[in-house]
C-alpha angles and dihedrals in degrees: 000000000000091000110040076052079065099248117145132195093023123109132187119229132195096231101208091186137025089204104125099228088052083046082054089054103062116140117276117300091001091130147123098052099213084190149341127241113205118199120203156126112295125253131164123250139216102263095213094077082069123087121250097243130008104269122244112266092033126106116204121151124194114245093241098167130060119263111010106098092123091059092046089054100051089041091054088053104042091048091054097054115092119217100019124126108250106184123254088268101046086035096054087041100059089051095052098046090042095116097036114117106232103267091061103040074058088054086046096057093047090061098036095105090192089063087033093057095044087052102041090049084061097048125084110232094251091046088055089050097041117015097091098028091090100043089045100051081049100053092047095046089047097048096044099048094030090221107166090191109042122132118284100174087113106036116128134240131276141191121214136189131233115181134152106243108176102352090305139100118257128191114202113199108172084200096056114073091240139025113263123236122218110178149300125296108247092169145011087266096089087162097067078070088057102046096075092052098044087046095049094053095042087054094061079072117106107241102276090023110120111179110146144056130206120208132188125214100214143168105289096244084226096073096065098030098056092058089040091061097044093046082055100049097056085037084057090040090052090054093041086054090041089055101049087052101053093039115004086199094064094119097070084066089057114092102211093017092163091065086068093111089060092067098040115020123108088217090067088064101079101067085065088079091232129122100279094208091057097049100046092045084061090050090059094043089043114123117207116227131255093255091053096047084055093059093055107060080065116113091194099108098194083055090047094049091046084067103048089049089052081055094057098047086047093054104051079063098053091038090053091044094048084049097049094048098047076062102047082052096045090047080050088059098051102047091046084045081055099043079052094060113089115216095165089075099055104047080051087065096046102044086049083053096052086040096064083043090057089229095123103064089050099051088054088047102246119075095181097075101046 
């Protein structure tokens, strides 16, 4: 959905644990988290944790239409993070909605046909008739009558925003009137502030009971590793051209030497699964660090060999990351291709098809009642 938004350089990930040493673990490249999404059962909240008016420099917007808290979520977290490619829509649209207070940027988003499309491309047909009804007949019952314990058996699922705005905490619930404020920054680590609230309300769970995902909005790895792999193969090229020039004959020293290409040519690119032209645009425009630059002005060829061969090992590694997430992305699209795919309709068909045979009363044993 992100992408189709427009938004580059921003994945989703599924978090397992909120423990700070599994946090530290994530896959390669998956930092910084720019928020959290936390996924549960509804319940209402006590109104006076929320600030009396949005602050300045945050943008929150009220989920105002039926079935799209997904959207207003990822939409309260991508607005919020400075720096990031939006996309000329989203972009255009953050600028436009800057001074609304957030009831109407919701309003907004339910008639911005560029969000509504994306959304609705992802939503079943019967998602998109019943999936809020019930949390919306709860949030306006509770908030009517005021009842703290009333049952919430029934009570729909919602999907809620954490993200760091101006070294603070924010909470971003499109179904409270403004956004919730839980404490300062006083590190790099914003999501020490989100683990008390997400435990708390995890532990309202009865043991078994998992009801709830947590998902994290983080740097796309691609967009460092790509660089990464271009800045090491002209950096592999220039060692390769050092050494001809101070012995011609280097190659005899190289174990596997044929496999040269491998390491340097532009032909090896495509099986990454990445745009060749990209990448080898950012090959040419690579420029080679200043460490690099130092070794080789070295005349040592078995130095010199030493790093090139510290290049090559280095980039198997990046070659085999930048493969296994072009699939992680690819296996993204199908089964997005698949969610898009609306089956409901069709067994609708079907069953009023079977209906008007009169086949369906007697598979289930009593034709009088179908």
């Amino acid at each position: 959905m992100l992408r189709d938004f427009g938004v580059r350089d921003v994945r989703v990930q599924e978090i397992v644990s909120l423990d700070r040493d599994m946090l530290a673990c994530l896959p390669y490249g998956l930092r910084p988290i720019y928020g959290l999404i936390f996924l549960f059962k509804w319940r209402d909240e006590d109104a006076d944790k929320l600030e009396a008016s949005c602050p300045e420099g945050i943008w929150f917007a009220n989920q105002t239409v039926n079935n799209a808290c997904a959207s207003v979520a990822l939409l309260n977290i991508v607005n919020n993070i400075p720096d990031i490619d939006l996309g000329d829509h989203l972009q255009q649209f953050k600028l436009f909605t800057a001074d609304f207070t957030p009831a109407l940027r919701g309003d907004a988003i339910g008639n911005f046909e560029f969000v509504k499309s994306v959304h609705n491309s992802f939503a079943r047909k019967m998602d998109m008739l019943n999936a809020d009804l019930q949390l919306k007949n709860d949030a306006s019952s509770r908030r009517k009558s005021k009842a703290k314990n009333a049952d919430e058996d029934n009570a729909g699922f919602h999907f809620i925003a954490f993200v760091p705005v101006q070294d603070r905490v924010w909470k971003l619930d499109g179904l409270q009137r403004q956004p919730q404020d839980l404490g300062s920054i006083a590190s790099d680590d914003w999501i020490t502030h989100v683990v008390p609230e997400l435990e708390l309300r995890m532990a309202q769970y009865e043991e078994g009971q998992i009801e709830f995902v947590i998902l994290a909005l983080v740097k796309e790895p691609l967009t460092d590793l790509l660089p990464a792999l271009a800045e090491n193969i002209r950096s592999t090229i220039s060692f390769s051209e050092r050494l001809s020039q101070v012995n011609p004959d280097w190659e005899d020293f190289v174990p596997n030497i044929a496999n040269r290409d491998s390491e340097t040519s532009y032909s090896t690119l495509s099986g990454l699964g990445v745009e060749d032209e990209r990448l080898r645009e950012s090959i040419d425009q690579a420029e080679l660090p200043p460490a690099i630059q130092m070794q080789l002005e070295n005349e040592n060829v078995q130095e010199l060999l030493a790093g090139r061969q510290e290049l090559v090992t280095a980039q198997a590694g990046l070659r085999a990351s930048i493969r296994d997430q072009t699939q992680i992305i690819q296996l993204e699209n199908e089964r997005a291709a698949r969610r898009r795919h609306d089956k409901g309709l069709l067994a609708k068909g079907l069953l009023q098809v079977l209906g008007r045979m009169g086949k369906i009363g007697s598979a289930f044993g009593n034709e009088d009642e179908y």
